[in-house]
PDB file of C-alpha atoms in Angstrom:
ATOM      1  CA  MET A   1     -21.218 -22.845  10.429  1.00 89.00           C
ATOM      2  CA  ASN A   2     -21.537 -20.684   7.339  1.00 94.00           C
ATOM      3  CA  ASN A   3     -20.913 -22.120   3.870  1.00 96.00           C
ATOM      4  CA  ARG A   4     -21.127 -18.815   1.985  1.00 97.00           C
ATOM      5  CA  PRO A   5     -17.931 -17.861   0.107  1.00 98.00           C
ATOM      6  CA  ILE A   6     -15.086 -15.619   1.210  1.00 98.00           C
ATOM      7  CA  GLY A   7     -14.919 -12.687  -1.195  1.00 98.00           C
ATOM      8  CA  LEU A   8     -11.538 -11.421  -2.395  1.00 98.00           C
ATOM      9  CA  LEU A   9     -10.746  -8.397  -4.527  1.00 98.00           C
ATOM     10  CA  ASP A  10      -7.624  -7.102  -6.242  1.00 97.00           C
ATOM     11  CA  SER A  11      -6.583  -4.734  -8.988  1.00 95.00           C
ATOM     12  CA  GLY A  12      -5.548  -7.737 -11.083  1.00 94.00           C
ATOM     13  CA  VAL A  13      -4.213 -11.268 -10.753  1.00 94.00           C
ATOM     14  CA  GLY A  14      -1.993 -10.629  -7.715  1.00 92.00           C
ATOM     15  CA  GLY A  15      -4.724 -11.508  -5.251  1.00 94.00           C
ATOM     16  CA  LEU A  16      -4.588 -15.067  -6.552  1.00 93.00           C
ATOM     17  CA  THR A  17      -1.562 -15.478  -4.279  1.00 93.00           C
ATOM     18  CA  VAL A  18      -3.952 -15.009  -1.338  1.00 95.00           C
ATOM     19  CA  VAL A  19      -6.486 -17.381  -2.883  1.00 95.00           C
ATOM     20  CA  LYS A  20      -3.722 -19.982  -3.142  1.00 93.00           C
ATOM     21  CA  GLN A  21      -3.022 -19.704   0.577  1.00 93.00           C
ATOM     22  CA  ILE A  22      -6.743 -20.035   1.399  1.00 95.00           C
ATOM     23  CA  LEU A  23      -7.010 -23.148  -0.769  1.00 93.00           C
ATOM     24  CA  ARG A  24      -4.054 -24.641   1.095  1.00 92.00           C
ATOM     25  CA  ARG A  25      -4.852 -23.584   4.654  1.00 94.00           C
ATOM     26  CA  LEU A  26      -8.673 -23.415   4.635  1.00 96.00           C
ATOM     27  CA  PRO A  27      -9.599 -26.242   2.261  1.00 94.00           C
ATOM     28  CA  HIS A  28     -13.302 -26.334   3.167  1.00 96.00           C
ATOM     29  CA  GLU A  29     -13.898 -22.649   2.435  1.00 97.00           C
ATOM     30  CA  SER A  30     -15.450 -21.490  -0.842  1.00 97.00           C
ATOM     31  CA  THR A  31     -14.110 -18.336  -2.477  1.00 97.00           C
ATOM     32  CA  ILE A  32     -15.188 -15.727  -4.979  1.00 98.00           C
ATOM     33  CA  PHE A  33     -12.484 -13.532  -6.496  1.00 97.00           C
ATOM     34  CA  ILE A  34     -12.634 -10.453  -8.713  1.00 98.00           C
ATOM     35  CA  GLY A  35      -9.611  -8.849 -10.358  1.00 97.00           C
ATOM     36  CA  ASP A  36     -10.107  -5.352 -11.748  1.00 97.00           C
ATOM     37  CA  GLN A  37      -7.653  -5.730 -14.624  1.00 96.00           C
ATOM     38  CA  ALA A  38      -9.427  -3.231 -16.851  1.00 96.00           C
ATOM     39  CA  ARG A  39      -8.529  -0.404 -14.461  1.00 96.00           C
ATOM     40  CA  LEU A  40      -5.094  -1.438 -13.230  1.00 90.00           C
ATOM     41  CA  PRO A  41      -2.606  -0.362 -12.108  1.00 92.00           C
ATOM     42  CA  TYR A  42      -4.164   0.951  -8.913  1.00 94.00           C
ATOM     43  CA  GLY A  43      -0.741   2.077  -7.717  1.00 91.00           C
ATOM     44  CA  THR A  44      -0.739   5.177  -9.914  1.00 91.00           C
ATOM     45  CA  LYS A  45      -4.329   6.196  -9.110  1.00 94.00           C
ATOM     46  CA  THR A  46      -5.432   8.821  -6.567  1.00 95.00           C
ATOM     47  CA  PRO A  47      -6.819   7.690  -3.182  1.00 95.00           C
ATOM     48  CA  PRO A  48     -10.390   8.794  -4.077  1.00 97.00           C
ATOM     49  CA  GLU A  49     -10.235   6.758  -7.294  1.00 97.00           C
ATOM     50  CA  ILE A  50      -8.955   3.689  -5.466  1.00 96.00           C
ATOM     51  CA  ILE A  51     -11.648   4.013  -2.788  1.00 97.00           C
ATOM     52  CA  ASN A  52     -14.336   4.245  -5.453  1.00 97.00           C
ATOM     53  CA  PHE A  53     -13.038   1.200  -7.343  1.00 97.00           C
ATOM     54  CA  ALA A  54     -12.734  -0.857  -4.158  1.00 98.00           C
ATOM     55  CA  ARG A  55     -16.240   0.142  -3.057  1.00 97.00           C
ATOM     56  CA  GLN A  56     -17.642  -1.120  -6.379  1.00 98.00           C
ATOM     57  CA  LEU A  57     -15.794  -4.432  -6.039  1.00 98.00           C
ATOM     58  CA  VAL A  58     -17.060  -4.923  -2.491  1.00 98.00           C
ATOM     59  CA  ARG A  59     -20.629  -4.330  -3.655  1.00 98.00           C
ATOM     60  CA  PHE A  60     -20.120  -6.896  -6.412  1.00 98.00           C
ATOM     61  CA  LEU A  61     -18.851  -9.505  -3.938  1.00 98.00           C
ATOM     62  CA  ILE A  62     -21.734  -8.806  -1.559  1.00 98.00           C
ATOM     63  CA  SER A  63     -24.146  -9.314  -4.459  1.00 97.00           C
ATOM     64  CA  LYS A  64     -22.571 -12.771  -4.828  1.00 97.00           C
ATOM     65  CA  ASN A  65     -23.342 -13.546  -1.164  1.00 97.00           C
ATOM     66  CA  ALA A  66     -19.831 -13.168   0.290  1.00 98.00           C
ATOM     67  CA  LYS A  67     -19.689 -13.624   4.087  1.00 98.00           C
ATOM     68  CA  MET A  68     -16.370 -11.787   4.484  1.00 98.00           C
ATOM     69  CA  ILE A  69     -14.258  -9.539   2.272  1.00 98.00           C
ATOM     70  CA  VAL A  70     -10.490  -9.819   1.917  1.00 98.00           C
ATOM     71  CA  ILE A  71      -8.878  -6.831   0.232  1.00 97.00           C
ATOM     72  CA  ALA A  72      -6.158  -8.886  -1.446  1.00 96.00           C
ATOM     73  CA  CYS A  73      -4.493  -5.705  -2.672  1.00 95.00           C
ATOM     74  CA  ASN A  74      -2.067  -3.625  -0.641  1.00 94.00           C
ATOM     75  CA  THR A  75      -2.835  -0.430  -2.553  1.00 95.00           C
ATOM     76  CA  ALA A  76      -6.573  -0.744  -1.929  1.00 96.00           C
ATOM     77  CA  THR A  77      -5.951  -1.696   1.700  1.00 96.00           C
ATOM     78  CA  ALA A  78      -3.826   1.416   2.251  1.00 95.00           C
ATOM     79  CA  ALA A  79      -6.301   3.763   0.568  1.00 96.00           C
ATOM     80  CA  ALA A  80      -9.714   2.283   1.255  1.00 97.00           C
ATOM     81  CA  LEU A  81      -9.855  -0.087   4.250  1.00 97.00           C
ATOM     82  CA  PRO A  82     -11.095   2.416   6.891  1.00 96.00           C
ATOM     83  CA  THR A  83     -13.738   3.783   4.503  1.00 98.00           C
ATOM     84  CA  LEU A  84     -14.987   0.352   3.493  1.00 98.00           C
ATOM     85  CA  ARG A  85     -15.253  -0.780   7.098  1.00 97.00           C
ATOM     86  CA  ARG A  86     -17.415   2.245   7.865  1.00 97.00           C
ATOM     87  CA  GLU A  87     -19.658   1.742   4.854  1.00 97.00           C
ATOM     88  CA  PHE A  88     -20.289  -2.013   4.888  1.00 98.00           C
ATOM     89  CA  ASN A  89     -21.673  -4.233   7.608  1.00 96.00           C
ATOM     90  CA  LEU A  90     -19.582  -7.368   7.215  1.00 97.00           C
ATOM     91  CA  PRO A  91     -16.018  -8.346   8.169  1.00 97.00           C
ATOM     92  CA  ILE A  92     -13.395  -6.711   5.905  1.00 98.00           C
ATOM     93  CA  ILE A  93      -9.734  -7.685   6.210  1.00 97.00           C
ATOM     94  CA  GLY A  94      -6.765  -5.974   4.558  1.00 96.00           C
ATOM     95  CA  VAL A  95      -3.257  -7.257   3.983  1.00 95.00           C
ATOM     96  CA  ILE A  96      -1.070  -4.559   5.545  1.00 96.00           C
ATOM     97  CA  ALA A  97      -1.575  -5.252   9.262  1.00 95.00           C
ATOM     98  CA  SER A  98      -0.670  -8.929   8.986  1.00 95.00           C
ATOM     99  CA  GLY A  99       2.330  -8.237   6.753  1.00 95.00           C
ATOM    100  CA  SER A 100       3.614  -5.632   9.194  1.00 97.00           C
ATOM    101  CA  GLN A 101       3.208  -7.950  12.170  1.00 96.00           C
ATOM    102  CA  ALA A 102       5.099 -10.715  10.357  1.00 96.00           C
ATOM    103  CA  ALA A 103       7.942  -8.326   9.498  1.00 97.00           C
ATOM    104  CA  VAL A 104       8.275  -7.102  13.087  1.00 97.00           C
ATOM    105  CA  LYS A 105       8.365 -10.685  14.322  1.00 97.00           C
ATOM    106  CA  GLN A 106      10.983 -11.692  11.740  1.00 97.00           C
ATOM    107  CA  THR A 107      13.568  -8.887  11.787  1.00 98.00           C
ATOM    108  CA  LYS A 108      16.638  -9.286  13.972  1.00 97.00           C
ATOM    109  CA  ASN A 109      18.628  -6.196  12.967  1.00 97.00           C
ATOM    110  CA  GLN A 110      15.602  -3.835  13.035  1.00 98.00           C
ATOM    111  CA  ARG A 111      15.912  -2.973   9.341  1.00 98.00           C
ATOM    112  CA  VAL A 112      12.884  -3.750   7.184  1.00 98.00           C
ATOM    113  CA  ALA A 113      12.442  -2.865   3.531  1.00 98.00           C
ATOM    114  CA  VAL A 114       9.047  -2.704   1.815  1.00 98.00           C
ATOM    115  CA  ILE A 115       8.498  -3.002  -1.931  1.00 97.00           C
ATOM    116  CA  ALA A 116       5.069  -1.976  -3.176  1.00 96.00           C
ATOM    117  CA  THR A 117       3.186   0.194  -5.640  1.00 95.00           C
ATOM    118  CA  PRO A 118       3.771   3.970  -5.676  1.00 94.00           C
ATOM    119  CA  ALA A 119       0.422   4.592  -3.950  1.00 94.00           C
ATOM    120  CA  THR A 120       1.187   2.165  -1.112  1.00 95.00           C
ATOM    121  CA  ILE A 121       4.667   3.615  -0.569  1.00 96.00           C
ATOM    122  CA  LYS A 122       3.345   7.181  -0.690  1.00 95.00           C
ATOM    123  CA  SER A 123       0.712   6.333   1.927  1.00 96.00           C
ATOM    124  CA  HIS A 124       3.412   5.255   4.441  1.00 96.00           C
ATOM    125  CA  ALA A 125       0.932   2.565   5.523  1.00 96.00           C
ATOM    126  CA  TYR A 126       3.615  -0.062   6.115  1.00 97.00           C
ATOM    127  CA  SER A 127       6.147   2.201   7.811  1.00 97.00           C
ATOM    128  CA  ASP A 128       3.439   3.594  10.097  1.00 97.00           C
ATOM    129  CA  ALA A 129       2.085   0.133  10.954  1.00 97.00           C
ATOM    130  CA  ILE A 130       5.542  -1.351  11.570  1.00 97.00           C
ATOM    131  CA  GLN A 131       6.749   1.543  13.713  1.00 96.00           C
ATOM    132  CA  GLN A 132       3.550   1.546  15.740  1.00 96.00           C
ATOM    133  CA  LEU A 133       4.379  -2.045  16.632  1.00 97.00           C
ATOM    134  CA  GLN A 134       8.078  -1.367  17.267  1.00 97.00           C
ATOM    135  CA  ALA A 135       9.270   2.228  17.065  1.00 97.00           C
ATOM    136  CA  ASN A 136      12.995   1.538  16.713  1.00 97.00           C
ATOM    137  CA  ILE A 137      12.674  -0.420  13.453  1.00 98.00           C
ATOM    138  CA  GLN A 138      14.046   1.410  10.421  1.00 97.00           C
ATOM    139  CA  VAL A 139      11.773   1.038   7.403  1.00 98.00           C
ATOM    140  CA  LYS A 140      12.788   1.787   3.824  1.00 98.00           C
ATOM    141  CA  GLY A 141      10.122   1.808   1.139  1.00 98.00           C
ATOM    142  CA  LEU A 142      10.746   1.312  -2.559  1.00 98.00           C
ATOM    143  CA  ALA A 143       8.093   1.677  -5.261  1.00 97.00           C
ATOM    144  CA  THR A 144       8.375  -1.127  -7.820  1.00 97.00           C
ATOM    145  CA  PRO A 145       5.469  -0.665 -10.264  1.00 94.00           C
ATOM    146  CA  GLU A 146       7.372  -2.591 -12.942  1.00 95.00           C
ATOM    147  CA  PHE A 147       6.752  -5.800 -11.018  1.00 96.00           C
ATOM    148  CA  VAL A 148       2.970  -5.469 -11.349  1.00 95.00           C
ATOM    149  CA  THR A 149       3.312  -5.014 -15.106  1.00 93.00           C
ATOM    150  CA  ILE A 150       5.570  -8.070 -15.393  1.00 95.00           C
ATOM    151  CA  VAL A 151       3.068 -10.283 -13.585  1.00 94.00           C
ATOM    152  CA  GLU A 152      -0.005  -8.971 -15.391  1.00 92.00           C
ATOM    153  CA  ASN A 153       1.735  -9.530 -18.738  1.00 92.00           C
ATOM    154  CA  ASN A 154       2.578 -13.113 -17.716  1.00 91.00           C
ATOM    155  CA  GLN A 155       6.310 -12.401 -17.947  1.00 93.00           C
ATOM    156  CA  TYR A 156       7.286 -13.574 -14.470  1.00 89.00           C
ATOM    157  CA  ARG A 157       9.013 -16.662 -15.875  1.00 87.00           C
ATOM    158  CA  ALA A 158      10.720 -14.817 -18.740  1.00 89.00           C
ATOM    159  CA  GLN A 159      14.515 -15.000 -18.868  1.00 87.00           C
ATOM    160  CA  ALA A 160      15.011 -11.214 -19.031  1.00 92.00           C
ATOM    161  CA  THR A 161      12.943 -10.630 -15.904  1.00 96.00           C
ATOM    162  CA  GLN A 162      15.741 -11.528 -13.456  1.00 94.00           C
ATOM    163  CA  GLN A 163      17.853  -8.612 -14.684  1.00 95.00           C
ATOM    164  CA  ILE A 164      14.889  -6.242 -14.366  1.00 96.00           C
ATOM    165  CA  VAL A 165      14.245  -7.410 -10.804  1.00 97.00           C
ATOM    166  CA  GLN A 166      17.935  -7.082  -9.925  1.00 96.00           C
ATOM    167  CA  GLN A 167      18.156  -3.529 -11.268  1.00 96.00           C
ATOM    168  CA  THR A 168      14.870  -2.452  -9.711  1.00 97.00           C
ATOM    169  CA  LEU A 169      15.914  -3.621  -6.237  1.00 98.00           C
ATOM    170  CA  SER A 170      19.468  -2.212  -6.436  1.00 97.00           C
ATOM    171  CA  PRO A 171      18.559   0.916  -4.374  1.00 96.00           C
ATOM    172  CA  LEU A 172      18.160  -1.448  -1.392  1.00 97.00           C
ATOM    173  CA  ASN A 173      21.730  -2.731  -1.618  1.00 93.00           C
ATOM    174  CA  GLU A 174      23.110  -0.227   0.904  1.00 93.00           C
ATOM    175  CA  PHE A 175      20.259  -0.549   3.396  1.00 96.00           C
ATOM    176  CA  ALA A 176      21.445  -3.839   4.920  1.00 94.00           C
ATOM    177  CA  MET A 177      17.940  -5.072   5.741  1.00 97.00           C
ATOM    178  CA  ASP A 178      17.370  -8.596   6.984  1.00 98.00           C
ATOM    179  CA  THR A 179      13.642  -8.573   6.134  1.00 98.00           C
ATOM    180  CA  LEU A 180      11.810  -7.549   2.966  1.00 98.00           C
ATOM    181  CA  VAL A 181       8.039  -7.187   2.822  1.00 98.00           C
ATOM    182  CA  MET A 182       6.501  -7.981  -0.542  1.00 97.00           C
ATOM    183  CA  GLY A 183       3.877  -5.296  -0.112  1.00 95.00           C
ATOM    184  CA  CYS A 184       1.851  -6.151  -3.196  1.00 94.00           C
ATOM    185  CA  THR A 185       0.033  -9.422  -3.736  1.00 93.00           C
ATOM    186  CA  HIS A 186       1.438  -9.623  -7.270  1.00 93.00           C
ATOM    187  CA  PHE A 187       4.980  -9.960  -5.971  1.00 95.00           C
ATOM    188  CA  PRO A 188       4.970 -13.567  -4.638  1.00 93.00           C
ATOM    189  CA  LEU A 189       4.809 -14.693  -8.263  1.00 93.00           C
ATOM    190  CA  LEU A 190       8.276 -13.125  -8.549  1.00 96.00           C
ATOM    191  CA  GLN A 191       9.500 -14.480  -5.210  1.00 96.00           C
ATOM    192  CA  PRO A 192      12.345 -16.691  -6.515  1.00 96.00           C
ATOM    193  CA  LEU A 193      13.726 -13.776  -8.554  1.00 97.00           C
ATOM    194  CA  ILE A 194      13.349 -11.323  -5.674  1.00 97.00           C
ATOM    195  CA  GLN A 195      15.121 -13.734  -3.331  1.00 97.00           C
ATOM    196  CA  GLN A 196      17.961 -14.138  -5.801  1.00 96.00           C
ATOM    197  CA  ALA A 197      18.289 -10.355  -6.107  1.00 96.00           C
ATOM    198  CA  VAL A 198      18.437  -9.607  -2.360  1.00 97.00           C
ATOM    199  CA  GLY A 199      20.378 -12.694  -1.323  1.00 96.00           C
ATOM    200  CA  PRO A 200      19.687 -15.700   0.889  1.00 96.00           C
ATOM    201  CA  ASN A 201      20.122 -13.836   4.190  1.00 96.00           C
ATOM    202  CA  VAL A 202      17.084 -11.609   3.639  1.00 98.00           C
ATOM    203  CA  GLN A 203      13.773 -13.069   4.797  1.00 98.00           C
ATOM    204  CA  LEU A 204      10.878 -12.365   2.436  1.00 98.00           C
ATOM    205  CA  ILE A 205       7.459 -11.625   3.926  1.00 97.00           C
ATOM    206  CA  ASP A 206       4.388 -12.450   1.838  1.00 94.00           C
ATOM    207  CA  ALA A 207       1.874  -9.969   3.226  1.00 90.00           C
ATOM    208  CA  GLY A 208      -1.028 -11.708   1.532  1.00 87.00           C
ATOM    209  CA  GLY A 209      -0.041 -15.104   2.849  1.00 85.00           C
ATOM    210  CA  ALA A 210       0.296 -13.709   6.363  1.00 89.00           C
ATOM    211  CA  THR A 211      -3.246 -12.377   6.083  1.00 93.00           C
ATOM    212  CA  VAL A 212      -4.795 -15.842   5.765  1.00 94.00           C
ATOM    213  CA  GLN A 213      -4.118 -16.501   9.449  1.00 92.00           C
ATOM    214  CA  ALA A 214      -6.140 -13.379  10.290  1.00 94.00           C
ATOM    215  CA  VAL A 215      -8.916 -14.643   8.014  1.00 96.00           C
ATOM    216  CA  SER A 216      -8.941 -17.993   9.806  1.00 96.00           C
ATOM    217  CA  THR A 217      -9.016 -16.342  13.224  1.00 95.00           C
ATOM    218  CA  GLN A 218     -11.925 -14.047  12.333  1.00 96.00           C
ATOM    219  CA  LEU A 219     -13.929 -16.854  10.774  1.00 96.00           C
ATOM    220  CA  GLN A 220     -13.639 -18.791  14.020  1.00 96.00           C
ATOM    221  CA  GLN A 221     -14.355 -15.822  16.279  1.00 96.00           C
ATOM    222  CA  LEU A 222     -17.441 -14.827  14.288  1.00 95.00           C
ATOM    223  CA  LYS A 223     -18.597 -18.444  13.860  1.00 96.00           C
ATOM    224  CA  LEU A 224     -18.424 -18.125  10.085  1.00 95.00           C
ATOM    225  CA  THR A 225     -16.322 -21.199   9.334  1.00 96.00           C
ATOM    226  CA  ALA A 226     -17.596 -23.554   6.649  1.00 96.00           C
ATOM    227  CA  SER A 227     -18.648 -27.095   7.445  1.00 94.00           C
ATOM    228  CA  ASP A 228     -15.854 -29.623   7.054  1.00 91.00           C
ATOM    229  CA  LYS A 229     -18.339 -31.627   4.986  1.00 89.00           C
ATOM    230  CA  GLN A 230     -18.765 -28.836   2.437  1.00 89.00           C
ATOM    231  CA  ILE A 231     -17.424 -29.341  -1.071  1.00 92.00           C
ATOM    232  CA  PRO A 232     -15.975 -25.881  -1.728  1.00 94.00           C
ATOM    233  CA  GLN A 233     -16.763 -23.898  -4.856  1.00 94.00           C
ATOM    234  CA  HIS A 234     -14.397 -21.288  -6.305  1.00 95.00           C
ATOM    235  CA  GLN A 235     -15.564 -18.531  -8.647  1.00 96.00           C
ATOM    236  CA  PHE A 236     -13.315 -16.140 -10.555  1.00 96.00           C
ATOM    237  CA  TYR A 237     -14.203 -12.871 -12.263  1.00 97.00           C
ATOM    238  CA  THR A 238     -12.147 -10.262 -14.087  1.00 97.00           C
ATOM    239  CA  THR A 239     -12.899  -6.916 -15.681  1.00 97.00           C
ATOM    240  CA  GLY A 240     -10.112  -7.662 -18.156  1.00 96.00           C
ATOM    241  CA  LYS A 241      -9.487 -10.406 -20.684  1.00 94.00           C
ATOM    242  CA  THR A 242     -10.469 -13.814 -19.347  1.00 95.00           C
ATOM    243  CA  GLU A 243      -7.914 -15.689 -21.487  1.00 93.00           C
ATOM    244  CA  GLN A 244      -4.914 -13.978 -19.878  1.00 90.00           C
ATOM    245  CA  PHE A 245      -6.430 -14.248 -16.398  1.00 93.00           C
ATOM    246  CA  VAL A 246      -7.118 -17.974 -16.784  1.00 94.00           C
ATOM    247  CA  LYS A 247      -3.619 -18.663 -18.117  1.00 91.00           C
ATOM    248  CA  ILE A 248      -1.971 -17.090 -15.067  1.00 91.00           C
ATOM    249  CA  ALA A 249      -4.516 -18.545 -12.635  1.00 92.00           C
ATOM    250  CA  ASN A 250      -4.032 -22.098 -13.876  1.00 91.00           C
ATOM    251  CA  ASP A 251      -0.261 -21.720 -13.745  1.00 88.00           C
ATOM    252  CA  TRP A 252      -0.286 -20.335 -10.204  1.00 87.00           C
ATOM    253  CA  LEU A 253      -3.115 -22.383  -8.664  1.00 89.00           C
ATOM    254  CA  GLN A 254      -2.298 -25.727 -10.270  1.00 78.00           C
ATOM    255  CA  PRO A 255      -3.469 -28.444 -10.213  1.00 69.00           C
ATOM    256  CA  ALA A 256      -6.816 -26.621 -10.066  1.00 69.00           C
ATOM    257  CA  VAL A 257      -8.489 -25.999 -13.418  1.00 71.00           C
ATOM    258  CA  ILE A 258      -9.748 -22.427 -13.368  1.00 81.00           C
ATOM    259  CA  THR A 259     -12.353 -20.756 -15.531  1.00 92.00           C
ATOM    260  CA  ALA A 260     -13.268 -17.085 -15.258  1.00 95.00           C
ATOM    261  CA  GLN A 261     -16.161 -14.833 -16.171  1.00 97.00           C
ATOM    262  CA  HIS A 262     -15.865 -11.304 -17.522  1.00 97.00           C
ATOM    263  CA  VAL A 263     -17.499  -8.387 -15.712  1.00 97.00           C
ATOM    264  CA  GLU A 264     -17.959  -5.057 -17.468  1.00 96.00           C
ATOM    265  CA  VAL A 265     -16.647  -2.029 -15.603  1.00 94.00           C
ATOM    266  CA  THR A 266     -19.863  -0.219 -16.483  1.00 92.00           C
ATOM    267  CA  ALA A 267     -21.816  -2.874 -14.572  1.00 91.00           C
ATOM    268  CA  LEU A 268     -19.688  -2.250 -11.502  1.00 93.00           C
ATOM    269  CA  GLU A 269     -20.129   1.500 -11.809  1.00 90.00           C
ATOM    270  CA  GLU A 270     -23.907   1.064 -11.875  1.00 81.00           C
ATOM    271  CA  ASN A 271     -23.856  -0.992  -8.687  1.00 69.00           C
TER     272      ASN A 271
END
């Protein structure tokens, strides 16, 4: 048994979608989350920049006694996961492998689309992972950076957002996919609008949600599961404005009442 928290990192609030799944599926586990809102979007940054940011966030979570790290950010997973696993001596899980496995299992017509940040699409991380699992699957990637902005600005319930989502996803209309990977942890907050845009016959894959099963499996294998008698504690940090973070967190994680602490980027850079 190990009652230390699971550490999660993201470029912003999107990783809260993974936290939500942990709260639901692993109710005895404590968590500590940091969103790097001051430096988002990660999707337009270079791989060396993303690696450096992710490294700083991992160090922060380790300083808070995390027993495992979940990179709850597809962009950081694509750019930094191999480096972070070499540099740090604790379990580190990304979101791309689990999302890819779920997509391969789901598709019937062997056509899978992936929506993600420009950096994730440019990395080909999803197409490579999916085709390594099943070579005959056709994968079409589409960069949708607008979706990150919508979520971070707390506009995912705004009336005008449906039209933006519809227009953004229109390049997928001719692809005839039966499976769509939401390859950014921000995107599940837009899931109803994405589903409406692609139609009811397309199965949506929440890569972050799929990752929680991998987290559970590793906790058990490494004997790191928390005691079922533990009262879990959940800590939230952001490099951005706490008011906006808390507003989104309380909306998405309800009925939990979330508070958050601010972390200066300069403090991370000194770590």
